C-alpha cells in the first residue's frame, strides 16, 4: 500500500476522465520511485483471468508454483473496473495530473486506456516489461507514434552508455532493442486474451491492441533505420564548431 512509503518516494499520476454522459472518474497510479515498481492497488482474491496459467505468455519465464498470478494482469484488474465497460471509440476528455504539471486532452476511451495500460505494464514486475521502467519515470501520457519511437530508442541508447560506464558489454546496434519489443508483442497478444475474459466492452482490449501496434511500429522503424526521425539530427552530422577562445 502507498502509506507504507514516505511521500517523497512516490511518483503519482492521476487520470481524471469525463464525458457528456459519463460521471467523472479518477484512476490513480502510484509508483515506488526508488524501484520504479507499481504500488499494487488490487487486493486478493484476484480474478481468475489473472492466474499465471490462464493464457500464459509463450515466452514467460515465471512458474505458477512461485508466481501463481501474472504480475501484469493483477495490476490491471483495478483498471478494468474503471474502463472495462467503456466502448473503445467513446469520445472523452482526460486530465493527467502529476506533481509537476497537468495535461488536458480530448481523445477516445481506448487511447486513455492504452496510456494507463502502458504505465502499469512498465512498472509491473514482469521480466519482459522491466526495460520500460526508465520511460515510466518520464511518462508521457497519450504519446503518439513518433514520440514513442524517439523515447524508446533514446532510452535504449542511454542504457548502453550506462552499461559502458559500468564496464559491461554495450552496443549501439539496435538488435537487442528489437528482441525486447518482439517479446513485448507476445505479452500484448496474450494480455488481450486475458482482458477479453474480464470486460463487457472493448476499450481496455483495444487499448492493448493500440499498445501492440505501437510495439510493432517501433520494430518496423528500427528495421528501417529510424528514417522517420533521422532528419531531426542533421545538425549532428555537421562538424562541431570549436568554442570561442577566452
Short mmCIF file of N, CA and C in Angstrom, two decimals, residues 117-227:
data_model
loop_
_atom_site.label_atom_id
_atom_site.label_comp_id
_atom_site.label_asym_id
_atom_site.label_seq_id
_atom_site.Cartn_x
_atom_site.Cartn_y
_atom_site.Cartn_z
N UNK A 117 -2.58 1.68 -19.44
CA UNK A 117 -2.06 0.32 -19.58
C UNK A 117 -0.53 0.31 -19.72
N UNK A 118 -0.03 1.19 -20.57
CA UNK A 118 1.40 1.23 -20.80
C UNK A 118 2.17 1.56 -19.53
N UNK A 119 1.64 2.50 -18.74
CA UNK A 119 2.29 2.89 -17.50
C UNK A 119 2.26 1.75 -16.48
N UNK A 120 1.13 1.07 -16.38
CA UNK A 120 1.02 -0.05 -15.43
C UNK A 120 1.93 -1.20 -15.84
N UNK A 121 1.93 -1.54 -17.13
CA UNK A 121 2.78 -2.63 -17.60
C UNK A 121 4.25 -2.34 -17.35
N UNK A 122 4.66 -1.11 -17.61
CA UNK A 122 6.07 -0.74 -17.48
C UNK A 122 6.57 -0.84 -16.05
N UNK A 123 5.66 -0.70 -15.08
CA UNK A 123 6.06 -0.70 -13.68
C UNK A 123 5.63 -1.96 -12.94
N UNK A 124 5.16 -2.96 -13.67
CA UNK A 124 4.81 -4.25 -13.08
C UNK A 124 6.03 -5.17 -13.10
N UNK A 125 6.16 -6.06 -12.11
CA UNK A 125 7.33 -6.94 -12.02
C UNK A 125 7.29 -8.10 -13.02
N UNK A 126 7.26 -7.75 -14.29
CA UNK A 126 7.30 -8.75 -15.37
C UNK A 126 8.68 -8.69 -16.01
N UNK A 127 9.34 -9.82 -16.21
CA UNK A 127 10.69 -9.81 -16.80
C UNK A 127 10.77 -9.14 -18.17
N UNK A 128 9.67 -9.12 -18.91
CA UNK A 128 9.71 -8.56 -20.26
C UNK A 128 9.37 -7.07 -20.31
N UNK A 129 8.80 -6.53 -19.25
CA UNK A 129 8.43 -5.11 -19.26
C UNK A 129 9.37 -4.25 -18.43
N UNK A 130 10.29 -4.86 -17.68
CA UNK A 130 11.15 -4.08 -16.79
C UNK A 130 12.05 -3.10 -17.55
N UNK A 131 12.29 -3.37 -18.85
CA UNK A 131 13.11 -2.46 -19.65
C UNK A 131 12.41 -1.12 -19.88
N UNK A 132 11.12 -1.07 -19.60
CA UNK A 132 10.34 0.15 -19.84
C UNK A 132 10.34 1.09 -18.63
N UNK A 133 10.96 0.68 -17.54
CA UNK A 133 10.92 1.50 -16.32
C UNK A 133 11.46 2.91 -16.51
N UNK A 134 12.57 3.11 -17.24
CA UNK A 134 13.02 4.50 -17.44
C UNK A 134 11.99 5.35 -18.15
N UNK A 135 11.27 4.77 -19.10
CA UNK A 135 10.23 5.53 -19.80
C UNK A 135 9.07 5.85 -18.87
N UNK A 136 8.78 4.94 -17.95
CA UNK A 136 7.71 5.19 -16.98
C UNK A 136 8.10 6.34 -16.05
N UNK A 137 9.37 6.41 -15.70
CA UNK A 137 9.83 7.51 -14.82
C UNK A 137 9.56 8.87 -15.47
N UNK A 138 9.67 8.93 -16.79
CA UNK A 138 9.42 10.16 -17.53
C UNK A 138 8.20 9.97 -18.44
N UNK A 139 7.14 9.45 -17.83
CA UNK A 139 5.92 9.09 -18.55
C UNK A 139 5.37 10.26 -19.34
N UNK A 140 5.07 10.00 -20.60
CA UNK A 140 4.44 10.99 -21.48
C UNK A 140 3.04 10.48 -21.82
N UNK A 141 2.02 10.99 -21.14
CA UNK A 141 0.66 10.48 -21.39
C UNK A 141 0.24 10.68 -22.83
N UNK A 142 -0.44 9.66 -23.37
CA UNK A 142 -1.04 9.74 -24.70
C UNK A 142 -0.01 10.04 -25.79
N UNK A 143 1.18 9.47 -25.65
CA UNK A 143 2.24 9.70 -26.64
C UNK A 143 1.83 9.16 -28.00
N UNK A 144 2.25 9.88 -29.07
CA UNK A 144 1.94 9.40 -30.41
C UNK A 144 3.08 8.52 -30.93
N UNK A 145 2.97 8.11 -32.18
CA UNK A 145 3.91 7.15 -32.76
C UNK A 145 5.34 7.68 -32.77
N UNK A 146 5.54 8.89 -33.28
CA UNK A 146 6.89 9.44 -33.38
C UNK A 146 7.50 9.68 -32.00
N UNK A 147 6.68 10.17 -31.07
CA UNK A 147 7.18 10.37 -29.71
C UNK A 147 7.62 9.05 -29.09
N UNK A 148 6.86 8.00 -29.34
CA UNK A 148 7.20 6.69 -28.78
C UNK A 148 8.49 6.16 -29.38
N UNK A 149 8.64 6.27 -30.69
CA UNK A 149 9.87 5.79 -31.35
C UNK A 149 11.08 6.53 -30.81
N UNK A 150 10.97 7.84 -30.65
CA UNK A 150 12.09 8.63 -30.13
C UNK A 150 12.43 8.22 -28.70
N UNK A 151 11.42 8.11 -27.84
CA UNK A 151 11.66 7.80 -26.44
C UNK A 151 12.23 6.40 -26.27
N UNK A 152 11.74 5.45 -27.04
CA UNK A 152 12.22 4.07 -26.95
C UNK A 152 13.69 3.97 -27.33
N UNK A 153 14.04 4.53 -28.48
CA UNK A 153 15.41 4.42 -28.96
C UNK A 153 16.37 5.24 -28.09
N UNK A 154 15.95 6.42 -27.66
CA UNK A 154 16.79 7.23 -26.79
C UNK A 154 17.04 6.53 -25.46
N UNK A 155 16.01 5.89 -24.92
CA UNK A 155 16.16 5.15 -23.67
C UNK A 155 17.16 4.01 -23.82
N UNK A 156 17.02 3.27 -24.91
CA UNK A 156 17.92 2.13 -25.14
C UNK A 156 19.36 2.60 -25.29
N UNK A 157 19.59 3.64 -26.05
CA UNK A 157 20.96 4.10 -26.29
C UNK A 157 21.57 4.71 -25.03
N UNK A 158 20.75 5.36 -24.20
CA UNK A 158 21.26 5.86 -22.93
C UNK A 158 21.62 4.70 -22.01
N UNK A 159 20.84 3.63 -22.08
CA UNK A 159 21.16 2.43 -21.30
C UNK A 159 22.52 1.87 -21.71
N UNK A 160 22.84 1.92 -23.00
CA UNK A 160 24.14 1.44 -23.47
C UNK A 160 25.27 2.30 -22.92
N UNK A 161 25.02 3.60 -22.79
CA UNK A 161 26.02 4.49 -22.20
C UNK A 161 26.30 4.07 -20.75
N UNK A 162 25.24 3.81 -19.99
CA UNK A 162 25.43 3.41 -18.60
C UNK A 162 26.10 2.04 -18.50
N UNK A 163 25.79 1.13 -19.43
CA UNK A 163 26.48 -0.16 -19.45
C UNK A 163 27.98 0.06 -19.69
N UNK A 164 28.32 0.93 -20.59
CA UNK A 164 29.73 1.24 -20.85
C UNK A 164 30.38 1.83 -19.60
N UNK A 165 29.68 2.74 -18.93
CA UNK A 165 30.21 3.33 -17.71
C UNK A 165 30.46 2.29 -16.62
N UNK A 166 29.65 1.25 -16.60
CA UNK A 166 29.78 0.18 -15.60
C UNK A 166 30.73 -0.93 -16.03
N UNK A 167 31.37 -0.77 -17.19
CA UNK A 167 32.30 -1.78 -17.66
C UNK A 167 31.63 -3.02 -18.22
N UNK A 168 30.36 -2.89 -18.62
CA UNK A 168 29.61 -4.02 -19.19
C UNK A 168 29.66 -3.96 -20.70
N UNK A 169 29.43 -5.11 -21.37
CA UNK A 169 29.35 -5.08 -22.84
C UNK A 169 28.24 -4.14 -23.29
N UNK A 170 28.47 -3.41 -24.35
CA UNK A 170 27.47 -2.47 -24.86
C UNK A 170 27.55 -2.43 -26.37
N UNK A 171 26.49 -1.93 -26.98
CA UNK A 171 26.44 -1.85 -28.43
C UNK A 171 25.50 -0.74 -28.85
N UNK A 172 25.87 -0.04 -29.92
CA UNK A 172 24.99 0.97 -30.49
C UNK A 172 24.05 0.38 -31.54
N UNK A 173 24.22 -0.90 -31.83
CA UNK A 173 23.29 -1.57 -32.73
C UNK A 173 21.98 -1.82 -31.99
N UNK A 174 20.88 -1.87 -32.71
CA UNK A 174 19.56 -1.94 -32.08
C UNK A 174 18.95 -3.34 -32.11
N UNK A 175 19.78 -4.35 -32.34
CA UNK A 175 19.26 -5.72 -32.39
C UNK A 175 18.63 -6.13 -31.06
N UNK A 176 19.28 -5.76 -29.94
CA UNK A 176 18.74 -6.13 -28.64
C UNK A 176 17.42 -5.42 -28.36
N UNK A 177 17.29 -4.19 -28.83
CA UNK A 177 16.03 -3.47 -28.67
C UNK A 177 14.92 -4.16 -29.45
N UNK A 178 15.24 -4.66 -30.63
CA UNK A 178 14.25 -5.42 -31.40
C UNK A 178 13.77 -6.64 -30.64
N UNK A 179 14.70 -7.34 -29.99
CA UNK A 179 14.33 -8.53 -29.21
C UNK A 179 13.39 -8.15 -28.08
N UNK A 180 13.69 -7.04 -27.40
CA UNK A 180 12.84 -6.58 -26.30
C UNK A 180 11.42 -6.33 -26.80
N UNK A 181 11.28 -5.67 -27.95
CA UNK A 181 9.95 -5.31 -28.44
C UNK A 181 9.23 -6.49 -29.07
N UNK A 182 9.95 -7.45 -29.58
CA UNK A 182 9.28 -8.66 -30.06
C UNK A 182 8.73 -9.46 -28.89
N UNK A 183 9.44 -9.48 -27.78
CA UNK A 183 8.93 -10.12 -26.58
C UNK A 183 7.70 -9.38 -26.05
N UNK A 184 7.72 -8.06 -26.11
CA UNK A 184 6.57 -7.28 -25.66
C UNK A 184 5.33 -7.54 -26.52
N UNK A 185 5.54 -7.78 -27.80
CA UNK A 185 4.41 -8.09 -28.67
C UNK A 185 3.74 -9.39 -28.26
N UNK A 186 4.53 -10.36 -27.84
CA UNK A 186 3.96 -11.62 -27.35
C UNK A 186 3.15 -11.37 -26.08
N UNK A 187 3.69 -10.56 -25.17
CA UNK A 187 2.98 -10.21 -23.94
C UNK A 187 1.66 -9.52 -24.27
N UNK A 188 1.68 -8.58 -25.19
CA UNK A 188 0.46 -7.86 -25.56
C UNK A 188 -0.61 -8.79 -26.12
N UNK A 189 -0.18 -9.72 -26.96
CA UNK A 189 -1.14 -10.65 -27.58
C UNK A 189 -1.84 -11.51 -26.53
N UNK A 190 -1.09 -12.02 -25.57
CA UNK A 190 -1.69 -12.87 -24.54
C UNK A 190 -2.49 -12.05 -23.54
N UNK A 191 -2.05 -10.83 -23.28
CA UNK A 191 -2.78 -9.97 -22.37
C UNK A 191 -4.15 -9.62 -22.94
N UNK A 192 -4.22 -9.46 -24.25
CA UNK A 192 -5.51 -9.20 -24.89
C UNK A 192 -6.49 -10.32 -24.60
N UNK A 193 -6.03 -11.55 -24.67
CA UNK A 193 -6.90 -12.70 -24.40
C UNK A 193 -7.36 -12.71 -22.94
N UNK A 194 -6.47 -12.33 -22.04
CA UNK A 194 -6.85 -12.27 -20.62
C UNK A 194 -7.96 -11.24 -20.41
N UNK A 195 -7.76 -10.05 -20.95
CA UNK A 195 -8.69 -8.97 -20.68
C UNK A 195 -10.06 -9.21 -21.30
N UNK A 196 -10.10 -9.92 -22.40
CA UNK A 196 -11.38 -10.23 -23.02
C UNK A 196 -12.29 -10.99 -22.06
N UNK A 197 -11.67 -11.74 -21.16
CA UNK A 197 -12.45 -12.53 -20.20
C UNK A 197 -12.98 -11.68 -19.05
N UNK A 198 -12.43 -10.47 -18.89
CA UNK A 198 -12.78 -9.70 -17.71
C UNK A 198 -13.59 -8.45 -17.97
N UNK A 199 -14.01 -8.20 -19.22
CA UNK A 199 -14.70 -6.95 -19.52
C UNK A 199 -15.98 -7.19 -20.30
N UNK A 200 -16.83 -6.17 -20.28
CA UNK A 200 -18.09 -6.26 -21.03
C UNK A 200 -18.02 -5.48 -22.33
N UNK A 201 -17.14 -4.48 -22.41
CA UNK A 201 -16.97 -3.71 -23.64
C UNK A 201 -15.52 -3.87 -24.11
N UNK A 202 -15.05 -2.94 -24.96
CA UNK A 202 -13.78 -3.22 -25.64
C UNK A 202 -12.70 -2.15 -25.47
N UNK A 203 -12.90 -1.13 -24.63
CA UNK A 203 -11.91 -0.07 -24.52
C UNK A 203 -10.57 -0.58 -24.04
N UNK A 204 -10.58 -1.42 -22.98
CA UNK A 204 -9.33 -1.92 -22.42
C UNK A 204 -8.63 -2.85 -23.41
N UNK A 205 -9.39 -3.73 -24.05
CA UNK A 205 -8.79 -4.64 -25.03
C UNK A 205 -8.18 -3.86 -26.18
N UNK A 206 -8.92 -2.89 -26.70
CA UNK A 206 -8.39 -2.09 -27.81
C UNK A 206 -7.23 -1.21 -27.37
N UNK A 207 -7.19 -0.90 -26.07
CA UNK A 207 -6.03 -0.20 -25.54
C UNK A 207 -4.77 -1.04 -25.66
N UNK A 208 -4.88 -2.34 -25.36
CA UNK A 208 -3.75 -3.24 -25.53
C UNK A 208 -3.39 -3.39 -27.00
N UNK A 209 -4.40 -3.44 -27.85
CA UNK A 209 -4.15 -3.56 -29.29
C UNK A 209 -3.38 -2.34 -29.80
N UNK A 210 -3.75 -1.14 -29.29
CA UNK A 210 -3.02 0.06 -29.67
C UNK A 210 -1.57 0.00 -29.20
N UNK A 211 -1.37 -0.50 -27.98
CA UNK A 211 -0.01 -0.68 -27.47
C UNK A 211 0.77 -1.65 -28.35
N UNK A 212 0.11 -2.71 -28.76
CA UNK A 212 0.78 -3.70 -29.60
C UNK A 212 1.14 -3.10 -30.96
N UNK A 213 0.24 -2.27 -31.48
CA UNK A 213 0.53 -1.61 -32.75
C UNK A 213 1.73 -0.68 -32.61
N UNK A 214 1.82 0.04 -31.49
CA UNK A 214 2.98 0.89 -31.25
C UNK A 214 4.25 0.05 -31.14
N UNK A 215 4.16 -1.12 -30.50
CA UNK A 215 5.32 -2.01 -30.40
C UNK A 215 5.78 -2.46 -31.77
N UNK A 216 4.82 -2.81 -32.61
CA UNK A 216 5.16 -3.22 -33.98
C UNK A 216 5.76 -2.06 -34.76
N UNK A 217 5.20 -0.86 -34.55
CA UNK A 217 5.72 0.32 -35.24
C UNK A 217 7.16 0.59 -34.85
N UNK A 218 7.47 0.43 -33.57
CA UNK A 218 8.85 0.60 -33.10
C UNK A 218 9.76 -0.40 -33.81
N UNK A 219 9.32 -1.65 -33.88
CA UNK A 219 10.13 -2.68 -34.55
C UNK A 219 10.35 -2.35 -36.01
N UNK A 220 9.27 -1.96 -36.69
CA UNK A 220 9.39 -1.63 -38.12
C UNK A 220 10.32 -0.44 -38.32
N UNK A 221 10.20 0.56 -37.44
CA UNK A 221 11.04 1.75 -37.57
C UNK A 221 12.51 1.43 -37.38
N UNK A 222 12.80 0.57 -36.41
CA UNK A 222 14.19 0.17 -36.17
C UNK A 222 14.74 -0.56 -37.38
N UNK A 223 13.93 -1.47 -37.92
CA UNK A 223 14.37 -2.24 -39.08
C UNK A 223 14.60 -1.35 -40.29
N UNK A 224 13.87 -0.22 -40.36
CA UNK A 224 14.03 0.71 -41.48
C UNK A 224 15.08 1.78 -41.21
N UNK A 225 15.81 1.63 -40.12
CA UNK A 225 16.88 2.57 -39.82
C UNK A 225 16.40 3.88 -39.24
N UNK A 226 15.22 3.91 -38.63
CA UNK A 226 14.67 5.11 -37.99
C UNK A 226 14.59 6.29 -38.96
N UNK A 227 14.27 5.98 -40.22
CA UNK A 227 14.27 7.03 -41.24
C UNK A 227 13.26 8.14 -40.95
#
